[in-house]
């Protein structure tokens, strides 16, 4: 019997190493027509590398690939593209400074008339693809870089379906999306599945995987551990296969906040933030919840001096600072780990050591000298604490997996020993095994007297990690609760601006 119809794409025995270290070790993957297939594993497990092999970005060292039963070798992305195997990579692959239409219809497929690009036809094709995704409201002439994150993702999906993808691969597509936008994307993916497209889906959000996917392949250390029907397994089981052990307690025990107030804001307003007052004690972890657009990130940016406030006061350690620049905030011991970490927080061409050392020079210089040994020991500590999967402090950050790049940024700010630490979505893109390490580090910093403010879209994370939670709605604080024993539904109703019943 021929297997040609059973799998649309199959990888057999694929290995790939970088400088002698295996990123993929004899990997087998079988993708069926019309399924959504999750690819799971910890940061650095090899998911993105596998995707890059499947789409011709990397040539494997050994192993074979089969498309609809036929052996095939992709010589680069465009050859995979032509064969109908298309990926949206973890690093979002739209071209920001050209129009939406040109992003959807790429190079070779541009319609031409008398040797010139037929712009009218180009826009028509682009619109048609966006309509299929129910995204007809996205203006096709706009620069793609000016779209919202979900619109950019949709444009990338539109490009994939424009080439009639047989296999569509998405590497953490929801990292920058809100719950509502995620549901939009899921609707699109389910429609594509119904049309017979095979979808490979990478995500660290397991609830999402269980909602959307039919089967899952779980990787660990460059190997495939198992492939299973999602209906036949549980989140718990998936986690223990991913990390190779049972998950211990995810959250650390809470501390006891100190007596003195580390940061106070009074009647603060900005663009979206309106008349917000709150205070955080030394040693206290304050969680901030709210829907996207409720002003959470803006509030953090204002406290960090990264955005100006239009009125109100900021008081640090009893001293009115009203700082209006990042440098001024830092000089008062206030540091922000931004949400867009990969674009705002690291230099990809520098080593882990250099990245962590930048901005931490005072803590590592001895008599004004920054020694290589000190950079190395600071970085080595971070690598151990945050379980950064790397070959050591000298490795270039650009060579790390996406989640491990995020950890480097986090390490850089944690090593600063800030008095007031602001974190925006600190565990986004981070695997479940490492999340608890990060919670532990945040608690550890608080135990040393730091005041911590954490913004998160995951309510269970706020409930488990924080001492106190405030909820924001349309720029205002809509509710405040003590985190221990807080009820998710109650928090959610505050997020929607309703008082809890
Ligand atoms: N260009 C490269 N040079 C050297 N090593 C690399 C390169 N690309 C990936 N690696 C290594 O291969 C391993 C697998 O990385 P990969 O990006 O595939 O992980 P991942 O499963 O996608 O992780 P994440 O969830 O963090 O995105 C990692 O140890 C990474 O450091
Ligand atoms: Mg990856």
mmCIF file of N, CA, C and O in Angstrom, residues 175-257:
data_model
loop_
_atom_site.group_PDB
_atom_site.id
_atom_site.type_symbol
_atom_site.label_atom_id
_atom_site.label_comp_id
_atom_site.label_asym_id
_atom_site.label_seq_id
_atom_site.Cartn_x
_atom_site.Cartn_y
_atom_site.Cartn_z
ATOM 1 N N UNK A 175 2.446 34.978 20.246
ATOM 2 C CA UNK A 175 3.240 35.622 21.296
ATOM 3 C C UNK A 175 2.862 37.086 21.481
ATOM 4 O O UNK A 175 2.832 37.582 22.600
ATOM 5 N N UNK A 176 2.543 37.776 20.395
ATOM 6 C CA UNK A 176 2.259 39.210 20.530
ATOM 7 C C UNK A 176 0.766 39.527 20.447
ATOM 8 O O UNK A 176 0.375 40.672 20.341
ATOM 9 N N UNK A 177 -0.084 38.503 20.478
ATOM 10 C CA UNK A 177 -1.509 38.742 20.263
ATOM 11 C C UNK A 177 -2.314 38.749 21.561
ATOM 12 O O UNK A 177 -1.940 38.119 22.541
ATOM 13 N N UNK A 178 -3.442 39.466 21.527
ATOM 14 C CA UNK A 178 -4.344 39.460 22.671
ATOM 15 C C UNK A 178 -5.306 38.279 22.537
ATOM 16 O O UNK A 178 -5.412 37.673 21.475
ATOM 17 N N UNK A 179 -6.024 37.978 23.622
ATOM 18 C CA UNK A 179 -6.941 36.836 23.608
ATOM 19 C C UNK A 179 -7.923 36.898 22.445
ATOM 20 O O UNK A 179 -8.197 35.904 21.784
ATOM 21 N N UNK A 180 -8.436 38.090 22.234
ATOM 22 C CA UNK A 180 -9.421 38.278 21.182
ATOM 23 C C UNK A 180 -8.801 37.985 19.815
ATOM 24 O O UNK A 180 -9.372 37.295 18.971
ATOM 25 N N UNK A 181 -7.594 38.506 19.614
ATOM 26 C CA UNK A 181 -6.896 38.316 18.344
ATOM 27 C C UNK A 181 -6.525 36.853 18.138
ATOM 28 O O UNK A 181 -6.560 36.334 17.020
ATOM 29 N N UNK A 182 -6.190 36.181 19.245
ATOM 30 C CA UNK A 182 -5.864 34.762 19.161
ATOM 31 C C UNK A 182 -7.073 33.988 18.648
ATOM 32 O O UNK A 182 -6.952 33.127 17.780
ATOM 33 N N UNK A 183 -8.272 34.340 19.142
ATOM 34 C CA UNK A 183 -9.477 33.655 18.679
ATOM 35 C C UNK A 183 -9.709 33.893 17.190
ATOM 36 O O UNK A 183 -10.128 32.996 16.469
ATOM 37 N N UNK A 184 -9.409 35.122 16.718
ATOM 38 C CA UNK A 184 -9.506 35.405 15.279
ATOM 39 C C UNK A 184 -8.586 34.490 14.482
ATOM 40 O O UNK A 184 -8.969 33.917 13.464
ATOM 41 N N UNK A 185 -7.360 34.391 14.973
ATOM 42 C CA UNK A 185 -6.377 33.556 14.270
ATOM 43 C C UNK A 185 -6.821 32.088 14.267
ATOM 44 O O UNK A 185 -6.744 31.413 13.245
ATOM 45 N N UNK A 186 -7.329 31.625 15.403
ATOM 46 C CA UNK A 186 -7.784 30.230 15.485
ATOM 47 C C UNK A 186 -8.903 29.951 14.485
ATOM 48 O O UNK A 186 -8.953 28.891 13.882
ATOM 49 N N UNK A 187 -9.812 30.906 14.352
ATOM 50 C CA UNK A 187 -10.914 30.724 13.402
ATOM 51 C C UNK A 187 -10.350 30.529 11.999
ATOM 52 O O UNK A 187 -10.747 29.621 11.267
ATOM 53 N N UNK A 188 -9.362 31.380 11.668
ATOM 54 C CA UNK A 188 -8.733 31.278 10.348
ATOM 55 C C UNK A 188 -8.057 29.917 10.178
ATOM 56 O O UNK A 188 -8.209 29.245 9.150
ATOM 57 N N UNK A 189 -7.346 29.489 11.197
ATOM 58 C CA UNK A 189 -6.620 28.214 11.087
ATOM 59 C C UNK A 189 -7.586 27.040 10.961
ATOM 60 O O UNK A 189 -7.343 26.098 10.205
ATOM 61 N N UNK A 190 -8.726 27.114 11.682
ATOM 62 C CA UNK A 190 -9.698 26.021 11.585
ATOM 63 C C UNK A 190 -10.312 25.962 10.187
ATOM 64 O O UNK A 190 -10.540 24.885 9.645
ATOM 65 N N UNK A 191 -10.551 27.154 9.601
ATOM 66 C CA UNK A 191 -11.064 27.175 8.233
ATOM 67 C C UNK A 191 -10.066 26.565 7.265
ATOM 68 O O UNK A 191 -10.430 25.800 6.374
ATOM 69 N N UNK A 192 -8.795 26.909 7.441
ATOM 70 C CA UNK A 192 -7.769 26.356 6.557
ATOM 71 C C UNK A 192 -7.688 24.842 6.713
ATOM 72 O O UNK A 192 -7.559 24.106 5.740
ATOM 73 N N UNK A 193 -7.804 24.384 7.952
ATOM 74 C CA UNK A 193 -7.796 22.944 8.189
ATOM 75 C C UNK A 193 -8.946 22.278 7.441
ATOM 76 O O UNK A 193 -8.765 21.243 6.793
ATOM 77 N N UNK A 194 -10.120 22.917 7.505
ATOM 78 C CA UNK A 194 -11.288 22.360 6.816
ATOM 79 C C UNK A 194 -11.075 22.314 5.304
ATOM 80 O O UNK A 194 -11.611 21.465 4.608
ATOM 81 N N UNK A 195 -10.238 23.242 4.802
ATOM 82 C CA UNK A 195 -9.925 23.222 3.367
ATOM 83 C C UNK A 195 -8.842 22.204 3.035
ATOM 84 O O UNK A 195 -8.387 22.112 1.900
ATOM 85 N N UNK A 196 -8.339 21.484 4.043
ATOM 86 C CA UNK A 196 -7.351 20.435 3.782
ATOM 87 C C UNK A 196 -5.909 20.854 3.958
ATOM 88 O O UNK A 196 -4.988 20.092 3.673
ATOM 89 N N UNK A 197 -5.674 22.095 4.425
ATOM 90 C CA UNK A 197 -4.298 22.520 4.668
ATOM 91 C C UNK A 197 -3.786 21.843 5.941
ATOM 92 O O UNK A 197 -4.531 21.704 6.913
ATOM 93 N N UNK A 198 -2.546 21.390 5.899
ATOM 94 C CA UNK A 198 -1.929 20.840 7.106
ATOM 95 C C UNK A 198 -1.234 21.987 7.826
ATOM 96 O O UNK A 198 -0.551 22.797 7.206
ATOM 97 N N UNK A 199 -1.427 22.065 9.139
ATOM 98 C CA UNK A 199 -0.849 23.173 9.900
ATOM 99 C C UNK A 199 0.053 22.632 10.997
ATOM 100 O O UNK A 199 -0.328 21.721 11.741
ATOM 101 N N UNK A 200 1.261 23.169 11.061
ATOM 102 C CA UNK A 200 2.180 22.827 12.148
ATOM 103 C C UNK A 200 2.244 24.047 13.051
ATOM 104 O O UNK A 200 2.465 25.164 12.577
ATOM 105 N N UNK A 201 2.026 23.818 14.351
ATOM 106 C CA UNK A 201 1.796 24.932 15.253
ATOM 107 C C UNK A 201 2.728 24.846 16.459
ATOM 108 O O UNK A 201 2.671 23.880 17.219
ATOM 109 N N UNK A 202 3.579 25.854 16.627
ATOM 110 C CA UNK A 202 4.503 25.881 17.765
ATOM 111 C C UNK A 202 4.007 26.883 18.788
ATOM 112 O O UNK A 202 3.711 28.033 18.437
ATOM 113 N N UNK A 203 3.870 26.458 20.034
ATOM 114 C CA UNK A 203 3.457 27.397 21.076
ATOM 115 C C UNK A 203 3.891 26.889 22.444
ATOM 116 O O UNK A 203 4.007 25.690 22.664
ATOM 117 N N UNK A 204 4.162 27.837 23.343
ATOM 118 C CA UNK A 204 4.448 27.469 24.732
ATOM 119 C C UNK A 204 3.189 27.517 25.587
ATOM 120 O O UNK A 204 3.220 27.210 26.764
ATOM 121 N N UNK A 205 2.081 27.970 24.993
ATOM 122 C CA UNK A 205 0.842 28.052 25.770
ATOM 123 C C UNK A 205 0.063 26.766 25.567
ATOM 124 O O UNK A 205 -0.610 26.570 24.561
ATOM 125 N N UNK A 206 0.130 25.895 26.537
ATOM 126 C CA UNK A 206 -0.422 24.559 26.349
ATOM 127 C C UNK A 206 -1.946 24.555 26.312
ATOM 128 O O UNK A 206 -2.549 23.739 25.623
ATOM 129 N N UNK A 207 -2.574 25.480 27.025
ATOM 130 C CA UNK A 207 -4.043 25.543 26.978
ATOM 131 C C UNK A 207 -4.483 25.764 25.534
ATOM 132 O O UNK A 207 -5.445 25.167 25.061
ATOM 133 N N UNK A 208 -3.739 26.645 24.878
ATOM 134 C CA UNK A 208 -3.996 26.971 23.495
ATOM 135 C C UNK A 208 -3.875 25.732 22.601
ATOM 136 O O UNK A 208 -4.707 25.476 21.737
ATOM 137 N N UNK A 209 -2.824 24.971 22.827
ATOM 138 C CA UNK A 209 -2.575 23.765 22.049
ATOM 139 C C UNK A 209 -3.724 22.776 22.231
ATOM 140 O O UNK A 209 -4.212 22.181 21.272
ATOM 141 N N UNK A 210 -4.181 22.642 23.470
ATOM 142 C CA UNK A 210 -5.257 21.684 23.725
ATOM 143 C C UNK A 210 -6.578 22.147 23.130
ATOM 144 O O UNK A 210 -7.427 21.351 22.796
ATOM 145 N N UNK A 211 -6.732 23.442 22.985
ATOM 146 C CA UNK A 211 -7.955 23.954 22.378
ATOM 147 C C UNK A 211 -7.955 23.749 20.855
ATOM 148 O O UNK A 211 -8.971 23.477 20.246
ATOM 149 N N UNK A 212 -6.784 23.896 20.254
ATOM 150 C CA UNK A 212 -6.707 24.000 18.799
ATOM 151 C C UNK A 212 -6.248 22.740 18.078
ATOM 152 O O UNK A 212 -6.714 22.450 16.974
ATOM 153 N N UNK A 213 -5.319 22.011 18.661
ATOM 154 C CA UNK A 213 -4.568 21.029 17.872
ATOM 155 C C UNK A 213 -5.143 19.623 17.934
ATOM 156 O O UNK A 213 -5.793 19.237 18.903
ATOM 157 N N UNK A 214 -4.883 18.844 16.857
ATOM 158 C CA UNK A 214 -5.352 17.462 16.782
ATOM 159 C C UNK A 214 -4.298 16.498 17.311
ATOM 160 O O UNK A 214 -4.602 15.568 18.039
ATOM 161 N N UNK A 215 -3.051 16.706 16.894
ATOM 162 C CA UNK A 215 -1.969 15.836 17.362
ATOM 163 C C UNK A 215 -0.816 16.703 17.837
ATOM 164 O O UNK A 215 -0.744 17.889 17.529
ATOM 165 N N UNK A 216 0.094 16.093 18.581
ATOM 166 C CA UNK A 216 1.236 16.846 19.087
ATOM 167 C C UNK A 216 2.484 15.985 19.027
ATOM 168 O O UNK A 216 2.442 14.792 19.320
ATOM 169 N N UNK A 217 3.588 16.628 18.615
ATOM 170 C CA UNK A 217 4.893 15.978 18.686
ATOM 171 C C UNK A 217 5.703 16.732 19.726
ATOM 172 O O UNK A 217 5.766 17.961 19.701
ATOM 173 N N UNK A 218 6.257 15.980 20.668
ATOM 174 C CA UNK A 218 6.977 16.609 21.775
ATOM 175 C C UNK A 218 8.472 16.346 21.627
ATOM 176 O O UNK A 218 8.895 15.195 21.482
ATOM 177 N N UNK A 219 9.256 17.437 21.656
ATOM 178 C CA UNK A 219 10.714 17.322 21.502
ATOM 179 C C UNK A 219 11.413 17.619 22.820
ATOM 180 O O UNK A 219 10.922 18.374 23.642
ATOM 181 N N UNK A 220 12.558 16.998 22.981
ATOM 182 C CA UNK A 220 13.424 17.338 24.110
ATOM 183 C C UNK A 220 14.870 17.166 23.654
ATOM 184 O O UNK A 220 15.215 16.136 23.087
ATOM 185 N N UNK A 221 15.689 18.199 23.886
ATOM 186 C CA UNK A 221 17.104 18.129 23.524
ATOM 187 C C UNK A 221 17.371 17.625 22.115
ATOM 188 O O UNK A 221 18.238 16.781 21.902
ATOM 189 N N UNK A 222 16.623 18.148 21.158
ATOM 190 C CA UNK A 222 16.890 17.801 19.768
ATOM 191 C C UNK A 222 16.327 16.478 19.306
ATOM 192 O O UNK A 222 16.527 16.080 18.169
ATOM 193 N N UNK A 223 15.623 15.780 20.194
ATOM 194 C CA UNK A 223 15.030 14.500 19.806
ATOM 195 C C UNK A 223 13.515 14.561 19.939
ATOM 196 O O UNK A 223 12.992 15.302 20.760
ATOM 197 N N UNK A 224 12.842 13.696 19.145
ATOM 198 C CA UNK A 224 11.396 13.577 19.318
ATOM 199 C C UNK A 224 11.133 12.542 20.401
ATOM 200 O O UNK A 224 11.621 11.416 20.328
ATOM 201 N N UNK A 225 10.392 12.934 21.430
ATOM 202 C CA UNK A 225 10.072 11.993 22.499
ATOM 203 C C UNK A 225 8.846 11.156 22.138
ATOM 204 O O UNK A 225 8.813 9.963 22.363
ATOM 205 N N UNK A 226 7.827 11.828 21.590
ATOM 206 C CA UNK A 226 6.612 11.103 21.241
ATOM 207 C C UNK A 226 5.725 11.938 20.329
ATOM 208 O O UNK A 226 5.852 13.163 20.282
ATOM 209 N N UNK A 227 4.854 11.269 19.595
ATOM 210 C CA UNK A 227 3.779 11.953 18.869
ATOM 211 C C UNK A 227 2.478 11.321 19.337
ATOM 212 O O UNK A 227 2.386 10.097 19.426
ATOM 213 N N UNK A 228 1.508 12.176 19.678
ATOM 214 C CA UNK A 228 0.289 11.641 20.289
ATOM 215 C C UNK A 228 -0.949 12.415 19.845
ATOM 216 O O UNK A 228 -0.839 13.566 19.415
ATOM 217 N N UNK A 229 -2.117 11.769 19.911
ATOM 218 C CA UNK A 229 -3.366 12.494 19.720
ATOM 219 C C UNK A 229 -3.578 13.383 20.935
ATOM 220 O O UNK A 229 -3.441 12.918 22.074
ATOM 221 N N UNK A 230 -3.925 14.623 20.724
ATOM 222 C CA UNK A 230 -4.107 15.543 21.840
ATOM 223 C C UNK A 230 -5.229 15.051 22.763
ATOM 224 O O UNK A 230 -5.137 15.140 23.985
ATOM 225 N N UNK A 231 -6.261 14.459 22.159
ATOM 226 C CA UNK A 231 -7.389 13.977 22.962
ATOM 227 C C UNK A 231 -6.983 12.856 23.917
ATOM 228 O O UNK A 231 -7.665 12.601 24.907
ATOM 229 N N UNK A 232 -5.866 12.195 23.616
ATOM 230 C CA UNK A 232 -5.440 11.065 24.452
ATOM 231 C C UNK A 232 -4.453 11.446 25.540
ATOM 232 O O UNK A 232 -3.885 10.575 26.193
ATOM 233 N N UNK A 233 -4.174 12.733 25.713
ATOM 234 C CA UNK A 233 -3.175 13.092 26.716
ATOM 235 C C UNK A 233 -3.674 14.261 27.567
ATOM 236 O O UNK A 233 -4.786 14.739 27.384
ATOM 237 N N UNK A 234 -2.858 14.686 28.523
ATOM 238 C CA UNK A 234 -3.228 15.808 29.393
ATOM 239 C C UNK A 234 -2.078 16.802 29.427
ATOM 240 O O UNK A 234 -0.949 16.454 29.076
ATOM 241 N N UNK A 235 -2.374 18.015 29.873
ATOM 242 C CA UNK A 235 -1.328 19.036 29.973
ATOM 243 C C UNK A 235 -0.207 18.543 30.889
ATOM 244 O O UNK A 235 0.974 18.668 30.585
ATOM 245 N N UNK A 236 -0.592 17.938 31.983
ATOM 246 C CA UNK A 236 0.380 17.428 32.951
ATOM 247 C C UNK A 236 1.348 16.445 32.297
ATOM 248 O O UNK A 236 2.562 16.521 32.471
ATOM 249 N N UNK A 237 0.767 15.519 31.515
ATOM 250 C CA UNK A 237 1.572 14.494 30.865
ATOM 251 C C UNK A 237 2.514 15.121 29.829
ATOM 252 O O UNK A 237 3.687 14.759 29.737
ATOM 253 N N UNK A 238 1.994 16.092 29.086
ATOM 254 C CA UNK A 238 2.812 16.769 28.077
ATOM 255 C C UNK A 238 3.992 17.463 28.744
ATOM 256 O O UNK A 238 5.134 17.369 28.291
ATOM 257 N N UNK A 239 3.722 18.148 29.856
ATOM 258 C CA UNK A 239 4.797 18.867 30.546
ATOM 259 C C UNK A 239 5.869 17.894 31.015
ATOM 260 O O UNK A 239 7.060 18.123 30.822
ATOM 261 N N UNK A 240 5.457 16.789 31.598
ATOM 262 C CA UNK A 240 6.501 15.911 32.123
ATOM 263 C C UNK A 240 7.284 15.264 30.981
ATOM 264 O O UNK A 240 8.483 15.016 31.128
ATOM 265 N N UNK A 241 6.670 15.055 29.831
ATOM 266 C CA UNK A 241 7.437 14.562 28.679
ATOM 267 C C UNK A 241 8.408 15.633 28.175
ATOM 268 O O UNK A 241 9.536 15.347 27.801
ATOM 269 N N UNK A 242 7.966 16.878 28.194
ATOM 270 C CA UNK A 242 8.814 17.971 27.719
ATOM 271 C C UNK A 242 10.035 18.176 28.593
ATOM 272 O O UNK A 242 11.135 18.373 28.104
ATOM 273 N N UNK A 243 9.827 18.158 29.900
ATOM 274 C CA UNK A 243 10.934 18.502 30.791
ATOM 275 C C UNK A 243 11.601 17.265 31.382
ATOM 276 O O UNK A 243 12.637 17.370 32.023
ATOM 277 N N UNK A 244 11.018 16.096 31.158
ATOM 278 C CA UNK A 244 11.658 14.869 31.620
ATOM 279 C C UNK A 244 11.505 14.617 33.106
ATOM 280 O O UNK A 244 12.255 13.867 33.699
ATOM 281 N N UNK A 245 10.572 15.308 33.735
ATOM 282 C CA UNK A 245 10.307 15.082 35.156
ATOM 283 C C UNK A 245 8.930 15.653 35.452
ATOM 284 O O UNK A 245 8.380 16.394 34.645
ATOM 285 N N UNK A 246 8.399 15.332 36.619
ATOM 286 C CA UNK A 246 7.128 15.918 36.988
ATOM 287 C C UNK A 246 7.334 17.346 37.438
ATOM 288 O O UNK A 246 8.359 17.685 38.007
ATOM 289 N N UNK A 247 6.351 18.157 37.150
ATOM 290 C CA UNK A 247 6.465 19.562 37.527
ATOM 291 C C UNK A 247 6.268 19.706 39.030
ATOM 292 O O UNK A 247 5.316 19.187 39.599
ATOM 293 N N UNK A 248 7.210 20.408 39.680
ATOM 294 C CA UNK A 248 7.023 20.675 41.103
ATOM 295 C C UNK A 248 6.098 21.893 41.209
ATOM 296 O O UNK A 248 5.493 22.287 40.251
ATOM 297 N N UNK A 249 6.061 22.462 42.385
ATOM 298 C CA UNK A 249 5.244 23.658 42.561
ATOM 299 C C UNK A 249 5.714 24.760 41.626
ATOM 300 O O UNK A 249 6.903 25.064 41.568
ATOM 301 N N UNK A 250 4.777 25.324 40.907
ATOM 302 C CA UNK A 250 5.133 26.337 39.921
ATOM 303 C C UNK A 250 5.529 27.655 40.592
ATOM 304 O O UNK A 250 6.450 28.332 40.167
ATOM 305 N N UNK A 251 4.834 27.999 41.669
ATOM 306 C CA UNK A 251 5.051 29.315 42.275
ATOM 307 C C UNK A 251 5.804 29.220 43.607
ATOM 308 O O UNK A 251 5.594 28.293 44.377
ATOM 309 N N UNK A 252 6.681 30.182 43.872
ATOM 310 C CA UNK A 252 7.401 30.197 45.141
ATOM 311 C C UNK A 252 6.483 30.674 46.265
ATOM 312 O O UNK A 252 5.424 31.247 46.004
ATOM 313 N N UNK A 253 6.883 30.450 47.513
ATOM 314 C CA UNK A 253 6.060 30.957 48.608
ATOM 315 C C UNK A 253 6.206 32.477 48.680
ATOM 316 O O UNK A 253 7.245 33.037 48.350
ATOM 317 N N UNK A 254 5.123 33.121 49.100
ATOM 318 C CA UNK A 254 5.143 34.573 49.189
ATOM 319 C C UNK A 254 5.988 35.034 50.363
ATOM 320 O O UNK A 254 6.138 34.312 51.341
ATOM 321 N N UNK A 255 6.535 36.251 50.269
ATOM 322 C CA UNK A 255 7.307 36.798 51.373
ATOM 323 C C UNK A 255 6.436 37.731 52.199
ATOM 324 O O UNK A 255 5.224 37.779 52.039
ATOM 325 N N UNK A 256 7.090 38.450 53.095
ATOM 326 C CA UNK A 256 6.356 39.448 53.874
ATOM 327 C C UNK A 256 6.885 40.819 53.475
ATOM 328 O O UNK A 256 8.073 41.096 53.657
ATOM 329 N N UNK A 257 6.020 41.644 52.875
ATOM 330 C CA UNK A 257 6.483 42.971 52.441
ATOM 331 C C UNK A 257 7.020 43.785 53.616
ATOM 332 O O UNK A 257 6.559 43.626 54.747
#
